[in-house]
One Martini backbone bead per residue (centre of mass of N, CA, C, O) as a GRO file, in nm:
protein
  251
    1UNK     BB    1  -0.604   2.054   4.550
    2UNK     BB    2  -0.357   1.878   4.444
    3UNK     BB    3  -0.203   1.740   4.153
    4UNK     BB    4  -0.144   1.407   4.070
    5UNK     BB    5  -0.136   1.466   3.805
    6UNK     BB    6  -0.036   1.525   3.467
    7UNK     BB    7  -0.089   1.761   3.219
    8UNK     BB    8  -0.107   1.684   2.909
    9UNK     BB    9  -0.098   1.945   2.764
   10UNK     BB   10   0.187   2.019   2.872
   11UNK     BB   11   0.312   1.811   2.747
   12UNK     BB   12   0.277   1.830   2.479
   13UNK     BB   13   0.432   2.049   2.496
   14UNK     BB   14   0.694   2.015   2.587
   15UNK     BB   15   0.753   1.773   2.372
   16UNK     BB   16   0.769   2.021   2.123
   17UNK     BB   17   1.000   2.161   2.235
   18UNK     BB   18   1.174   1.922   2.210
   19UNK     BB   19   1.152   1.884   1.896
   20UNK     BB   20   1.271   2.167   1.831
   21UNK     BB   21   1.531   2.158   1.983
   22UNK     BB   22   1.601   1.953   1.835
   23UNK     BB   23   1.632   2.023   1.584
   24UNK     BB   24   1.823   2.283   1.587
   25UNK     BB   25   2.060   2.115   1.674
   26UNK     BB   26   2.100   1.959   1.415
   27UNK     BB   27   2.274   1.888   1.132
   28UNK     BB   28   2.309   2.024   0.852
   29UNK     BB   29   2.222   1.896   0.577
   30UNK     BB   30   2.306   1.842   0.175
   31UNK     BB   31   2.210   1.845  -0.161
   32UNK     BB   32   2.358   1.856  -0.469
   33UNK     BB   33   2.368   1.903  -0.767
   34UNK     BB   34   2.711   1.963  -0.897
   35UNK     BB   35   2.671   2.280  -0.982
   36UNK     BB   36   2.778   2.602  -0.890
   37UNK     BB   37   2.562   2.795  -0.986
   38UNK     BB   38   2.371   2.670  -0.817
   39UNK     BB   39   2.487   2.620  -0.510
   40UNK     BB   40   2.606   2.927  -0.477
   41UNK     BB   41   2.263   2.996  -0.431
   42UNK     BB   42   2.255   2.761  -0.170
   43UNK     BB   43   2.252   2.727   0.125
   44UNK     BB   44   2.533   2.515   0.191
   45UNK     BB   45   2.513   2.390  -0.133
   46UNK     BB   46   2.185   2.249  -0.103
   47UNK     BB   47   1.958   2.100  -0.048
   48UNK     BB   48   1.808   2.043   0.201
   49UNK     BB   49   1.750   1.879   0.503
   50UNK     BB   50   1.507   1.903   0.696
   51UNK     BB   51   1.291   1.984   0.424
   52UNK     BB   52   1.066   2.187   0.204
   53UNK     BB   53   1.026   2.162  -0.134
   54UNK     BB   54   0.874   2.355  -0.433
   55UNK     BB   55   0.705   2.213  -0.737
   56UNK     BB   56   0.650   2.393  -1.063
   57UNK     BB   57   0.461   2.454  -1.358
   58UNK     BB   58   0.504   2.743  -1.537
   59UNK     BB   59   0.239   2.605  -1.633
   60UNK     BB   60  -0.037   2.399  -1.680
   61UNK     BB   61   0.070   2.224  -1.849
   62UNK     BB   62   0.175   1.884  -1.911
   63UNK     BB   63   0.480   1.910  -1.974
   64UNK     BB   64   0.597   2.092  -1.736
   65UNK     BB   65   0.494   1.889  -1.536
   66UNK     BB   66   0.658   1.649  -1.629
   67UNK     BB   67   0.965   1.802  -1.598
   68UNK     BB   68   0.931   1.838  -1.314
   69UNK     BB   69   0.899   1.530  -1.259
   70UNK     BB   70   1.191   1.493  -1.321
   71UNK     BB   71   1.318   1.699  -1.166
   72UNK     BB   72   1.233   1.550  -0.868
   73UNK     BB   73   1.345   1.240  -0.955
   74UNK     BB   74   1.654   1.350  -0.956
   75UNK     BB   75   1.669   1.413  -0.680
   76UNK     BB   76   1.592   1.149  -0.545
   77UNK     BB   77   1.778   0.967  -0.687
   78UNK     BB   78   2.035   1.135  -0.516
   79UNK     BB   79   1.972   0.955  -0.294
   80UNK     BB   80   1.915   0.766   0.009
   81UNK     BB   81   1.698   0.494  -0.045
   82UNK     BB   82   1.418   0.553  -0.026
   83UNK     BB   83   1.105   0.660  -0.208
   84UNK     BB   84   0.797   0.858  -0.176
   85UNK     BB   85   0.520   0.853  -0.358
   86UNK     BB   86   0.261   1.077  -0.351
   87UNK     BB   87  -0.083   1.051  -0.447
   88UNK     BB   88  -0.425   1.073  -0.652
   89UNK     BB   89  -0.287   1.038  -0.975
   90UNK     BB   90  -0.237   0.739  -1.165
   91UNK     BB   91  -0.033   0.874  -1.396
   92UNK     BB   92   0.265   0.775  -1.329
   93UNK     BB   93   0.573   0.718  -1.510
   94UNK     BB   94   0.801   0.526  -1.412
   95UNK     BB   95   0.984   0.495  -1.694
   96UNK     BB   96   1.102   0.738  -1.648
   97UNK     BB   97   1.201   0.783  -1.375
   98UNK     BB   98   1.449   0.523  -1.459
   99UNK     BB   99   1.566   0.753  -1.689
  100UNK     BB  100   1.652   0.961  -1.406
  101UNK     BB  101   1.740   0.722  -1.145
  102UNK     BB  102   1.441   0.611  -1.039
  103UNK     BB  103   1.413   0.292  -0.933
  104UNK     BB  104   1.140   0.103  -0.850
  105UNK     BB  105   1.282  -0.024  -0.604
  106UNK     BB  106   1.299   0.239  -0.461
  107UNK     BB  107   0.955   0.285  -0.475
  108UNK     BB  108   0.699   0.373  -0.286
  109UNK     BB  109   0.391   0.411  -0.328
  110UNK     BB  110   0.072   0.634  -0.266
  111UNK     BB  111  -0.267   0.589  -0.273
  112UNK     BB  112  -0.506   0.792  -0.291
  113UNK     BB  113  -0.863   0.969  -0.263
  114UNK     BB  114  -0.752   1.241  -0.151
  115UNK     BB  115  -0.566   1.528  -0.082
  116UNK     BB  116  -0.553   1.475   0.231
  117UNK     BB  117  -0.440   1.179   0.226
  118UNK     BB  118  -0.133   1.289   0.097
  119UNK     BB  119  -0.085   1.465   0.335
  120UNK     BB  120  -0.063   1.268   0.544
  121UNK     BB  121   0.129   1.106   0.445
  122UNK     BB  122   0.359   1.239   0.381
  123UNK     BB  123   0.358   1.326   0.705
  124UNK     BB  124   0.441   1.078   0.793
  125UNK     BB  125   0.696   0.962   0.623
  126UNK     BB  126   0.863   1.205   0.782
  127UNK     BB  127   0.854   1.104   1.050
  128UNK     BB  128   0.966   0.847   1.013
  129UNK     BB  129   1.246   0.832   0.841
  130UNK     BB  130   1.500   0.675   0.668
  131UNK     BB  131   1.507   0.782   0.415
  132UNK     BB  132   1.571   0.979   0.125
  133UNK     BB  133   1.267   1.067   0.022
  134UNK     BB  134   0.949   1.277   0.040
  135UNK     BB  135   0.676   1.248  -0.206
  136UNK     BB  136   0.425   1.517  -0.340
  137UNK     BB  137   0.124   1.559  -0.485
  138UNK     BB  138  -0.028   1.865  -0.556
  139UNK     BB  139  -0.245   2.144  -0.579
  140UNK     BB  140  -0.267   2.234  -0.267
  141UNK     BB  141  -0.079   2.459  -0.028
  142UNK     BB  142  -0.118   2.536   0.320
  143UNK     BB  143   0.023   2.673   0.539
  144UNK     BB  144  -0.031   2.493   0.734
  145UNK     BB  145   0.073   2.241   0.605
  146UNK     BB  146   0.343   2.297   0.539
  147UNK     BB  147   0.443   2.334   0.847
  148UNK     BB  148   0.381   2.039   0.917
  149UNK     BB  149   0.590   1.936   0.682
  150UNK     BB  150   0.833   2.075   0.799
  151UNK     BB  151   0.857   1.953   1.083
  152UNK     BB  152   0.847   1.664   0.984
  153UNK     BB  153   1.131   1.710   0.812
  154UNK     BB  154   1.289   1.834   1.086
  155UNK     BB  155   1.264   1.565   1.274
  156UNK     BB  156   1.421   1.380   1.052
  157UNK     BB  157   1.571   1.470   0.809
  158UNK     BB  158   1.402   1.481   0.550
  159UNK     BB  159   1.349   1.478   0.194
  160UNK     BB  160   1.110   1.661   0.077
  161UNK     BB  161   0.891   1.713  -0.218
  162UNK     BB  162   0.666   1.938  -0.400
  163UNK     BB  163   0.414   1.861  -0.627
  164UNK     BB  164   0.220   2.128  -0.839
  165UNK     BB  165  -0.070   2.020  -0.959
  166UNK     BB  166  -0.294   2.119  -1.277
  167UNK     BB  167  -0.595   2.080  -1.387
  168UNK     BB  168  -0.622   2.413  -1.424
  169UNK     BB  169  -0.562   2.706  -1.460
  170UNK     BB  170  -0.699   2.855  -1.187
  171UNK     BB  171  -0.486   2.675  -1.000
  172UNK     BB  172  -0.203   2.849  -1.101
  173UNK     BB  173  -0.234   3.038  -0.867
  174UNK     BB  174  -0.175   2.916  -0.556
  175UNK     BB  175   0.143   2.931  -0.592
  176UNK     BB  176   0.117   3.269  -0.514
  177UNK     BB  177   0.084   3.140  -0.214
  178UNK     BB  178   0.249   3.093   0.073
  179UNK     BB  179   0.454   2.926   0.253
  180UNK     BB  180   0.695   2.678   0.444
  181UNK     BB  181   0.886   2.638   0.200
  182UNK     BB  182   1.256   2.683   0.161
  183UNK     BB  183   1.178   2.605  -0.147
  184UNK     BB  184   1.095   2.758  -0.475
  185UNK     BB  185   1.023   2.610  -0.753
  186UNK     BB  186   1.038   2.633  -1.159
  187UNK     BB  187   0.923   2.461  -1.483
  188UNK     BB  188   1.048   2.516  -1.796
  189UNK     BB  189   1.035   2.422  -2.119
  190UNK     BB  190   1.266   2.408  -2.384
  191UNK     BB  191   1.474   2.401  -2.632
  192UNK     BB  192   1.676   2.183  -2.678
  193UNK     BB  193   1.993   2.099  -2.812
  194UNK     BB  194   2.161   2.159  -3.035
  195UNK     BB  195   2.270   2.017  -3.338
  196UNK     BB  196   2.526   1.932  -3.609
  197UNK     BB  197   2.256   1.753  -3.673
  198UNK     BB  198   1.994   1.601  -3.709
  199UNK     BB  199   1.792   1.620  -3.447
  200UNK     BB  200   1.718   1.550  -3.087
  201UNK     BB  201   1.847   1.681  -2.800
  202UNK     BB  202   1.857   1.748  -2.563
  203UNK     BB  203   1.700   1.845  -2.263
  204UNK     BB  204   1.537   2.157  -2.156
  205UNK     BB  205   1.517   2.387  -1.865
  206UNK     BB  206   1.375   2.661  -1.667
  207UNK     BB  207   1.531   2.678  -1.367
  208UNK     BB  208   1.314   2.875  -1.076
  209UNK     BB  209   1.418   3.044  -0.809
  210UNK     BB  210   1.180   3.203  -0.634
  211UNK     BB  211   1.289   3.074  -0.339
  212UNK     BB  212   1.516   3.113  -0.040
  213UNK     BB  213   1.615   3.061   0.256
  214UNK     BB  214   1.884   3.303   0.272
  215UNK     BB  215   1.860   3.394  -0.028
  216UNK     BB  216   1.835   3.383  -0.353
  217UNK     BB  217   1.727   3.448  -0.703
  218UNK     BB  218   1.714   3.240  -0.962
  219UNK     BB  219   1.807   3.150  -1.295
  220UNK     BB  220   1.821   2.840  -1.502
  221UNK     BB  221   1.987   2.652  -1.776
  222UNK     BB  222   1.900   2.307  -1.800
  223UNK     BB  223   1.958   1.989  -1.846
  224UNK     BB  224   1.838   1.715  -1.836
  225UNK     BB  225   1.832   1.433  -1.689
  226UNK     BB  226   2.010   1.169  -1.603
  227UNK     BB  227   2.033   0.816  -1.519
  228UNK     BB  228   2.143   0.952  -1.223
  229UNK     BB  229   1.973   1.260  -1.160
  230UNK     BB  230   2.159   1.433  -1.357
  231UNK     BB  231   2.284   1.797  -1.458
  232UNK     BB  232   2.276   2.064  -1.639
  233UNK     BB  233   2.447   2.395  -1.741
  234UNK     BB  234   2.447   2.651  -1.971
  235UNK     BB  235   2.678   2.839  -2.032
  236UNK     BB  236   2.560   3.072  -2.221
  237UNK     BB  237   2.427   3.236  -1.980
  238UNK     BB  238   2.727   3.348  -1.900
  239UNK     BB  239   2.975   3.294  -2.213
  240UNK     BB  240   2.815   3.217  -2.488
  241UNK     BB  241   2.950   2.919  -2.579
  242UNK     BB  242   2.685   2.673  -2.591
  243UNK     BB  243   2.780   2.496  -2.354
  244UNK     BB  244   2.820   2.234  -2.151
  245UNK     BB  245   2.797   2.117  -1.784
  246UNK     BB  246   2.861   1.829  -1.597
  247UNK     BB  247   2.774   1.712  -1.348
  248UNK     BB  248   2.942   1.534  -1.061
  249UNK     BB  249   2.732   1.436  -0.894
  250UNK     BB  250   2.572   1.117  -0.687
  251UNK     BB  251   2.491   1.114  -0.391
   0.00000   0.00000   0.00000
């Protein structure tokens, strides 16, 4: 006897070839640091919207940590629209991330109370589209899952953003386990920039490009995010001059 319904695998199957399709038809946009050192190392010239990117701190102390978020706020900063930012552990100081270019008025927060729930959260905002970003802070990001999220930012074309945050120190080895994330950075606080009197200069941070897909891994020493959550980078990794250049991109 022949079958008068439609087999639902098939159709679910259908379903995602087509949604695969979309996405790969989509044409790619870009947000820029603003600096060219650093977009000229990344393929079509800033990070991928429609992707998950990856930051961690270089150390598992508090710091690193802190510099991290603020370096994942001023990217969210330079985006349109809302930003979702999704958490386990409710100690993110908003006025940090407004003094950073993130101002309150355009953060959702999502308290979840087990970092599943922030999996799952995170992947609802990115199919939902029509966002900014959306910033997910995460101990562990297993494969599977890194997976599942960068398909729903490829869905929607929104881009992602995976802090990731620990606890203990035997936690920031799982850094080192790969994902499906477009882009891995790594964030390490330096001292400050001298000053020519006593005081203390802006703020420096090594930020390390560990994987890029499509590209190359690189090393940038880079002045900490101003109010609009835009970077500098420091000119004397390149030419010794011991000056900066103030990014120029604003969103």
């Amino acid at each position: 006897m022949a079958q008068t319904g439609a087999n639902p695998i098939i159709s679910d199957l259908r379903d995602r070839i087509r949604h695969l399709d979309g996405a790969t038809a989509r044409p790619k946009s870009v947000l820029p640091f603003g600096v060219a050192e650093i977009d000229t190392h990344l393929p079509g010239g800033g990070l991928a919207y429609g992707a998950l990117h990856e930051f961690a701190g270089g150390g598992a102390g508090a710091v690193d940590g802190a510099a991290t978020a603020l370096f994942v706020a001023g990217i969210a900063a330079r985006t349109k629209g809302k930003v979702v930012w999704c958490l386990a552990r409710p100690d993110l100081f908003a006025p940090a991330l407004a003094q950073v270019g993130l101002h309150p008025d355009r953060v959702i927060y999502v308290e979840a109370i087990k970092e599943e729930f922030v999996l799952e959260a995170c992947e609802e905002a990115l199919r939902f589209g029509g966002l900014g970003a959306v910033v997910a802070e995460l101990v562990r990001l297993p494969m599977v899952a890194s997976r599942r999220l960068q398909l729903a930012a490829e869905g929607s074309g929104t881009l992602g953003l995976v802090v990731r945050r620990w606890r203990r120190q035997t936690e920031a080895g799982d850094f080192g386990h790969p994902t499906a994330a477009t882009s891995r950075w790594r964030i390490s606080v330096l001292p400050s920039d001298p000053l020519p009197v006593p005081g203390l200069g802006r703020a420096r941070w090594l930020a390390e490009l560990i994987r890029i897909r499509a590209g190359e891994s690189a090393d940038f020493v880079i002045g900490a995010c101003d109010g609009q959550g835009r970077i500098s980078i420091s000119s004397d990794a390149a030419d010794g001059s011991g000056q900066t250049r103030r990014s120029v991109h604003t969103g």
